[in-house]
XYZ file of C-alpha atoms in Angstrom:
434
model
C -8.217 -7.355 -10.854
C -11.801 -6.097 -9.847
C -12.865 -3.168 -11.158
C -15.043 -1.379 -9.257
C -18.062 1.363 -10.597
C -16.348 4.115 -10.970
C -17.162 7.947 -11.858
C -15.702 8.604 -15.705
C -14.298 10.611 -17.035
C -11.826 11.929 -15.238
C -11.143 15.060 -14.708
C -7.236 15.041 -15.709
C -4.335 12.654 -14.772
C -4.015 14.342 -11.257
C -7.042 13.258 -10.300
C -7.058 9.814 -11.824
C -3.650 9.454 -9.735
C -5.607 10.448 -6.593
C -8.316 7.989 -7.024
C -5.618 5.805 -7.655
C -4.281 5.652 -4.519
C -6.784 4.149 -1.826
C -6.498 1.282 -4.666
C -2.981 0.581 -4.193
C -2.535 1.878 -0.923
C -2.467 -1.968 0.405
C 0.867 -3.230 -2.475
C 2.475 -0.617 -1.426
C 4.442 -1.507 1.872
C 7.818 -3.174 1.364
C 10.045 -0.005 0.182
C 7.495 0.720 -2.187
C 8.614 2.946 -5.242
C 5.949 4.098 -8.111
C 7.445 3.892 -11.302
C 5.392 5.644 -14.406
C 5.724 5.628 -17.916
C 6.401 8.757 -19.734
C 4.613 11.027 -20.900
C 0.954 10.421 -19.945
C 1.803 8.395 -16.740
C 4.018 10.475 -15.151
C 1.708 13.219 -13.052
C -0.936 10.673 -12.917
C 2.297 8.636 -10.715
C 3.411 12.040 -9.376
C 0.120 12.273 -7.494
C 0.130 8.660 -5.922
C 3.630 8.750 -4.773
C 2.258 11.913 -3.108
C -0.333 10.493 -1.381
C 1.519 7.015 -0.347
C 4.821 9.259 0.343
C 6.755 6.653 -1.852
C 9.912 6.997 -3.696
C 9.098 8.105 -7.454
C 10.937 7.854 -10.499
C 10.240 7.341 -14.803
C 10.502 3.973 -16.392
C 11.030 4.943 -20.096
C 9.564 2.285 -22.778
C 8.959 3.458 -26.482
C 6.121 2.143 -28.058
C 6.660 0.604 -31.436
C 4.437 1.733 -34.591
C 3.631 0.204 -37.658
C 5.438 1.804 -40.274
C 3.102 4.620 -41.631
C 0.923 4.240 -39.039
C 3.036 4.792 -35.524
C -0.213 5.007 -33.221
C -0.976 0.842 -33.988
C 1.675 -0.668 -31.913
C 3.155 -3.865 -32.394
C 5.389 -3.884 -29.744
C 8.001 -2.108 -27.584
C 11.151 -1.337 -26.902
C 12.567 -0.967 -22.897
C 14.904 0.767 -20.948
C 17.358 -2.304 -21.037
C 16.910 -2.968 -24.708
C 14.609 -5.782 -24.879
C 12.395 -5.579 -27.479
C 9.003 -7.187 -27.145
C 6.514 -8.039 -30.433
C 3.064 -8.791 -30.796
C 3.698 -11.407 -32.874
C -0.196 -12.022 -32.984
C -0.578 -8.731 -34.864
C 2.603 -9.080 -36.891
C 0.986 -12.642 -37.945
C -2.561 -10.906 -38.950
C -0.649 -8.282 -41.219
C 1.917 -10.957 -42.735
C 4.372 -8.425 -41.768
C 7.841 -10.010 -40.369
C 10.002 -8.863 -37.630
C 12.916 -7.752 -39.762
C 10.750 -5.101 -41.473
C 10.521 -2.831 -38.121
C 14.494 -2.934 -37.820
C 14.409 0.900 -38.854
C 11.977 1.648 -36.632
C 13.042 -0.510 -33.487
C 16.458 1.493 -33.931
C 14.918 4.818 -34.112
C 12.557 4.136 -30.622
C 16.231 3.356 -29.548
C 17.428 6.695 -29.777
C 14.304 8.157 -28.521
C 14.651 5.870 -25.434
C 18.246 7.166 -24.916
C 17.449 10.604 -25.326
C 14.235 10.660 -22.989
C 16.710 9.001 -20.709
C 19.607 11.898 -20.672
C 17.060 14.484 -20.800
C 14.497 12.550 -17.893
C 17.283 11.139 -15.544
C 20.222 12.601 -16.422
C 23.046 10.530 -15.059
C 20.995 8.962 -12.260
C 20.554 5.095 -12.637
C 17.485 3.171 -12.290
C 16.172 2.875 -8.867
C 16.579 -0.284 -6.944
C 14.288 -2.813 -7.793
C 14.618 -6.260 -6.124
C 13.209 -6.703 -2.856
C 10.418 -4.010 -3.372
C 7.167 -3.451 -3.926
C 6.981 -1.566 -7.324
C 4.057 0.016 -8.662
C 4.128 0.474 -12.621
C 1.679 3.478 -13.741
C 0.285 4.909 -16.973
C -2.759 7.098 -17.744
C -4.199 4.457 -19.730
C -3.671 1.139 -21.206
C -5.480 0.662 -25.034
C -3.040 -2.467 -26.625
C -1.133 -3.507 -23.647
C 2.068 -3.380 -25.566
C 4.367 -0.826 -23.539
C 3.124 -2.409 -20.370
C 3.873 -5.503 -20.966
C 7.665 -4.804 -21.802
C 7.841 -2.808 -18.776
C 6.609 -5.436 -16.385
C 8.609 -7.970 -17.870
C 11.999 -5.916 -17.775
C 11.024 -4.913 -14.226
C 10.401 -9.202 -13.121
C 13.883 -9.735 -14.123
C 15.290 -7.612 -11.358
C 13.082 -9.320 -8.903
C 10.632 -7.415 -6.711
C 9.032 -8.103 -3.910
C 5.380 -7.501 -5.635
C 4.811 -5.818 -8.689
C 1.794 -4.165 -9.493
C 0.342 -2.680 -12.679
C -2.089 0.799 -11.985
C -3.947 2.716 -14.517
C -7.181 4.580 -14.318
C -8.336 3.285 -17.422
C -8.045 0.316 -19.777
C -9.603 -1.628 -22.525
C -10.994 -5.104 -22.227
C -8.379 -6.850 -24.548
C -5.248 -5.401 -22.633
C -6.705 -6.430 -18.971
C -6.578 -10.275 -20.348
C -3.265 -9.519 -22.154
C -1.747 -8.166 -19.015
C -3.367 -9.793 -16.219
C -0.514 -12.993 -16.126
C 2.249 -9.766 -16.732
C 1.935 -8.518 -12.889
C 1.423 -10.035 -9.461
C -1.664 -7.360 -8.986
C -3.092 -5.476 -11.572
C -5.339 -2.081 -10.506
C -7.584 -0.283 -13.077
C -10.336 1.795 -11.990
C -12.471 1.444 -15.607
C -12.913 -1.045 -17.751
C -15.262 0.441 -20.388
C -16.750 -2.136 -23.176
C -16.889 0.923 -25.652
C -13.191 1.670 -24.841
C -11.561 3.348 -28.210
C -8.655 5.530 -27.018
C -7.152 6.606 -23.903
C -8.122 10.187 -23.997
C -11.402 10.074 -24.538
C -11.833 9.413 -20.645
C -10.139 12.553 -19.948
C -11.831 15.970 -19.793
C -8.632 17.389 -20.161
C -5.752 14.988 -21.876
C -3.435 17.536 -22.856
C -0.518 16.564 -24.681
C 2.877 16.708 -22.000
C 6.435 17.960 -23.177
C 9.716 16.704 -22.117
C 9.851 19.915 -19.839
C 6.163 19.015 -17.989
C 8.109 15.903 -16.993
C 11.037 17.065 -15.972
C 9.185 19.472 -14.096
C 7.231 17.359 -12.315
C 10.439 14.992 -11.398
C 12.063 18.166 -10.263
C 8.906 19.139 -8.137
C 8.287 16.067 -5.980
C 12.240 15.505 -5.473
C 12.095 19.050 -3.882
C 9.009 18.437 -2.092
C 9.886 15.015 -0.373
C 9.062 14.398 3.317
C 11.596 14.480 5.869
C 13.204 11.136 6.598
C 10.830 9.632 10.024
C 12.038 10.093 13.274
C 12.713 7.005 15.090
C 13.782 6.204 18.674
C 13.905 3.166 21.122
C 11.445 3.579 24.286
C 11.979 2.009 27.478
C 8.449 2.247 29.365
C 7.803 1.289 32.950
C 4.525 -0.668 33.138
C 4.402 -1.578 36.960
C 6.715 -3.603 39.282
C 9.854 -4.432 37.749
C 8.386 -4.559 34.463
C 9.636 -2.487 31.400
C 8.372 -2.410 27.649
C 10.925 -2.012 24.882
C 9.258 -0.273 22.027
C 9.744 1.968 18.903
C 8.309 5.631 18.835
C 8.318 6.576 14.794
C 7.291 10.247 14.212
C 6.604 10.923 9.914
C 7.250 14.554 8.798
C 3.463 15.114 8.455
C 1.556 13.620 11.678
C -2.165 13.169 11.350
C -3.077 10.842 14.483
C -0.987 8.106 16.533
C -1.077 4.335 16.325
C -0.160 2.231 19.273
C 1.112 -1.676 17.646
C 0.882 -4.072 20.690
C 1.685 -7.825 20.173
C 2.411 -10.506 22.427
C 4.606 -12.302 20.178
C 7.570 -10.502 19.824
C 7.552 -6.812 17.596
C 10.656 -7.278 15.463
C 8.988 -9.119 12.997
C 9.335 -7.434 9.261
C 5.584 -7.951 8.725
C 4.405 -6.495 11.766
C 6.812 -3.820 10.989
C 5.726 -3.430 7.371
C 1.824 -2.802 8.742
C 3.312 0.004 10.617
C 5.408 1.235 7.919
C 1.703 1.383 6.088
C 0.272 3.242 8.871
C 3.246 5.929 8.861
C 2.760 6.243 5.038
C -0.719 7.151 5.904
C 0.239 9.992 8.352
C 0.247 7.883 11.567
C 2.889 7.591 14.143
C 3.624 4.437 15.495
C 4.636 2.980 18.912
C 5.440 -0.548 18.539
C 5.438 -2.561 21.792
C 6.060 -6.165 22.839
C 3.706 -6.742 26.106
C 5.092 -9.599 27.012
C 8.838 -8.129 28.551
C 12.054 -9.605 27.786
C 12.681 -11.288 30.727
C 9.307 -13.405 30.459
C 10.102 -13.962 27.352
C 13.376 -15.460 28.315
C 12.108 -17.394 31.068
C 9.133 -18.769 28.185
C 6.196 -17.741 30.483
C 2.925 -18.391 28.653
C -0.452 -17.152 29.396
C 0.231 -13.800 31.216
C -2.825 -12.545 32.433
C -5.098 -10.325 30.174
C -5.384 -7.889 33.110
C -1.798 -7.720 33.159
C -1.443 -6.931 29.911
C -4.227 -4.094 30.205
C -2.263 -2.583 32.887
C 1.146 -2.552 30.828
C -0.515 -1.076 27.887
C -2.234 1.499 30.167
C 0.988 2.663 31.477
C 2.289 2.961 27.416
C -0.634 5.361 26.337
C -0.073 7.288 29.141
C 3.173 7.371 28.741
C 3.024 8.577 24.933
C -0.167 10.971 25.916
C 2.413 12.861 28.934
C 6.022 12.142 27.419
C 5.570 12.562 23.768
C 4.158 15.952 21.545
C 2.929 13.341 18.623
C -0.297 12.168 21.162
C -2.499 15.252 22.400
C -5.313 13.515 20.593
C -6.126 10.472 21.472
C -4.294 7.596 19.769
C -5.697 4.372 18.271
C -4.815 0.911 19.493
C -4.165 -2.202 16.905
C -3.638 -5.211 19.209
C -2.587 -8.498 18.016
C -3.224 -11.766 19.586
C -2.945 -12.175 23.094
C -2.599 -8.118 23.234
C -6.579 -7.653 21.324
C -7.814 -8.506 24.523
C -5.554 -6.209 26.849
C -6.947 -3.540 23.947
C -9.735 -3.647 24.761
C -9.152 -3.779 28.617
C -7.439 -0.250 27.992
C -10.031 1.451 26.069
C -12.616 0.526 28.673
C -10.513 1.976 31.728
C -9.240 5.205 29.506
C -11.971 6.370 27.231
C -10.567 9.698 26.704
C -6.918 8.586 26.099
C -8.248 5.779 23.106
C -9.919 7.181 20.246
C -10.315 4.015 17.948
C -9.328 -0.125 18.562
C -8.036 -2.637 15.809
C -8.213 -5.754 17.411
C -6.983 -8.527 15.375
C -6.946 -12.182 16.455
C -7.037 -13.491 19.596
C -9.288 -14.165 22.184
C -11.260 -10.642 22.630
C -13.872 -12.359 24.726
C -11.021 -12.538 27.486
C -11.874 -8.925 28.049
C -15.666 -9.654 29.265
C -15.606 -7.485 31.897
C -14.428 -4.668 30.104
C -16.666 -4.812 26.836
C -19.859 -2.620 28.193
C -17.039 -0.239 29.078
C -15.525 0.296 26.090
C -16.566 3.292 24.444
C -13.810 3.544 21.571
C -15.083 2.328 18.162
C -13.939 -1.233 17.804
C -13.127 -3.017 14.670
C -12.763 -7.043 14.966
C -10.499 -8.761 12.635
C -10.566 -12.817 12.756
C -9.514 -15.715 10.468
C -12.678 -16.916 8.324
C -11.740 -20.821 9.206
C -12.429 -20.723 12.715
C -15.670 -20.645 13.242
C -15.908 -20.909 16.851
C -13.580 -17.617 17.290
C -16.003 -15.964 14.898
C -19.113 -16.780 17.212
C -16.894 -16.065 19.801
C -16.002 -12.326 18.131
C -19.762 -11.818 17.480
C -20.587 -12.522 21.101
C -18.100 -9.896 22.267
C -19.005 -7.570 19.645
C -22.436 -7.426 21.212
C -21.528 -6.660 24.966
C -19.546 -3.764 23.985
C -21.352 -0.173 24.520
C -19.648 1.028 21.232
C -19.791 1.273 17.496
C -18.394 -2.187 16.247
C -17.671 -3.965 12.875
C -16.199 -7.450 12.004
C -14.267 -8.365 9.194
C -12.795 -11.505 8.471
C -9.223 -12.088 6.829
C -8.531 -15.324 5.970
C -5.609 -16.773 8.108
C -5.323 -14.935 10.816
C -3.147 -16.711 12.668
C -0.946 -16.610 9.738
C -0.768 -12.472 10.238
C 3.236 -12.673 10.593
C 3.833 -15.339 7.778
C 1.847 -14.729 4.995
C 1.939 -11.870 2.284
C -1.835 -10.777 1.733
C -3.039 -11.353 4.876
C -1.115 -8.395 6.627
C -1.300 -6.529 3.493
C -4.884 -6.949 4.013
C -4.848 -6.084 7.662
C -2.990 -3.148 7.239
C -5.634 -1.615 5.066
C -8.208 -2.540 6.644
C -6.499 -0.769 9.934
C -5.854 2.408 8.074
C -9.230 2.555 7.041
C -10.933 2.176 10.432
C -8.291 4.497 11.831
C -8.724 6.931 9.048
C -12.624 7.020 9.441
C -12.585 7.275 13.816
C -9.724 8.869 14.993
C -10.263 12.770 15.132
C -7.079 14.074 12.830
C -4.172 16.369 13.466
């Protein structure tokens, strides 16, 4: 957890959700769904399912009060009945467990009644196997989160993630071993209560919630559009691919790799792009029948000319292309990226090119007009020199970033997570928008 400076207060839980989102944007790829805790939680979670166009549902914990004083929790009570105690606090005020039995039974209730009148008779969402993002409008003790997060382990997720706009010192350390990544926008030293970083912190009634439920399950995107492509790239040469079209199109993304594009990680940084507003054509530039055969080493040029023949392809055959797309080439394909951009300035509006050997292009570079972002591993330092050197024969705007591993892009977790973002980004901030 870093917190970064950030602009306080907020204006009201919408917003905090929206600055939210470019936060979390990179944990959210494997099914993500956004789970928030009612009542304060819920629009701020509303808004950054909206923006990441993730599934969105209520995770209903009840907070547990000392008796005659119910805001000081001292624990909570979840949706599956585990109770969890700050047995710290209970210690300090000599008070035992026993003597909340009255009032762990009557958050109970509350919890099954939010439930009927929240859910009705829908179950729980699935959890295991995806990335879920827990959110509140604020964390002061730590206590509800914690007995969410901990419920929500047990089902096993792929990644889960803790995001809340604001939050005090003491429940950042509390929670930080509670969540795989945990995202808060403010971590004030003066923190005293939630609200008071809110200009407006009105209180919510079981009908704003519903409401809101009601609202974004009405307002969900239409499933993506996906078909298989079959594109001629020269000779007898043909490039299986994947055209997917989201409901709300902002620019096109074409995903070339030379090792093979059925890979779920390579998939999952186009499923990040989509949820972003891109479409994505996923090709494999090495074809099936070289693949078969194990050829090795096809020719950069060669590549160039295969991925020529897919833009055009998308740019004449497809209604998702009249501007031009942006190119994120992996590997042996960052090269043949660049090759493209350089021959079709007008029909590339922005390059990713991650890995690989992009000083294979040379003669291409003072061509290529397209802004070019250069991802490499940080171990390697003789690909990084080798990245700088071709970053400064190209006749374009550049950057370099490193992610640590790069050759590791299709095994581990955070590096494509980190990729991903970092394409969206770049994409976001060059290609001209639908």
């Amino acid at each position: 957890m870093n917190p970064v400076p950030v602009s306080l207060p907020f204006t009201d839980r919408t917003e905090a959700g929206r600055r939210l989102a470019e936060r979390v944007r990179p944990f959210a790829a494997a099914d993500p769904l956004v789970l928030a805790l009612p009542r304060g939680g819920v629009p701020v979670g509303a808004e950054l399912a909206r923006l990441l166009d993730t599934d969105f549902d209520v995770l209903i914990v009840r907070k547990i009060g000392l008796p005659g004083r119910p805001e000081l929790g001292v624990g909570a009570v979840a949706e599956d009945g585990h109770v969890i105690f700050d047995d710290t606090a209970l210690a300090r005020m000599r008070l035992p467990r026993h003597a909340l039995t009255a009032t762990v039974e009557a958050e109970r209730r509350e919890l099954e009644r939010r439930s009927r009148v929240y859910r009705g008779g829908r179950a729980m969402p699935r959890i295991a196997g995806r990335d879920v993002i827990v959110v509140d409008d604020g964390v002061a003790t730590g206590g509800t989160a914690r007995a969410a997060l901990r419920m929500l382990r047990q089902e096993k997720p792929a990644q889960l993630v803790l995001a809340v706009p604001i939050a005090s010192p003491e429940a950042v350390e509390a929670l930080r071993p509670e969540a795989d990544k945990l995202i808060v926008l403010g971590v004030p030293d003066n923190f005293r209560a939630v609200g008071e970083w809110y200009r407006d912190f009105s209180q919510l009634s079981d009908g704003h919630v519903t409401a809101i439920l009601s609202e974004l399950g009405s307002h969900r995107q239409r499933p993506e559009t996906v078909r298989g492509v079959r594109i001629r790239a020269g000779g007898q040469a043909y490039l299986e691919g994947e055209l997917t079209v989201p409901a709300a199109v902002q620019g096109t993304v074409v995903l070339v790799t030379g090792t093979g594009r059925d890979d779920p990680r390579w998939q999952a940084i186009a499923a990040v792009l989509r949820r972003s507003g891109y479409a994505t054509l996923v090709l494999d530039l090495v074809t099936a029948a070289e693949r078969a055969h194990r050829v090795d080493g096809v020719d950069v040029s060669v590549l160039g000319d295969r991925l020529d023949a897919a833009v055009a392809w998308l740019r004449r055959s497809t209604d998702v292309a009249e501007r031009a797309p942006g190119i994120l080439g992996y590997g042996s394909a960052a090269p043949a990226a660049l090759v493209t951009a350089a021959r079709h300035p007008r029909d590339v509006g922005a390059v990713v090119a991650y890995g690989g050997r992009i000083d294979l292009a040379e003669p291409s570079l003072p061509q290529v007009g397209a802004p070019v972002l250069v991802l490499l591993e940080g171990r390697d330092s003789f690909i990084r020199e080798l990245g700088e050197w071709a970053r400064r024969r190209m006749g374009a705007e550049t950057d370099l970033k490193v992610v640590s591993g790069a050759e590791q892009l299709l095994q581990e977790t955070q590096e494509w997570r980190q990729a991903a973002v970092e394409a969206v980004d770049w994409f976001d901030r060059h290609l001209e928008k639908g």
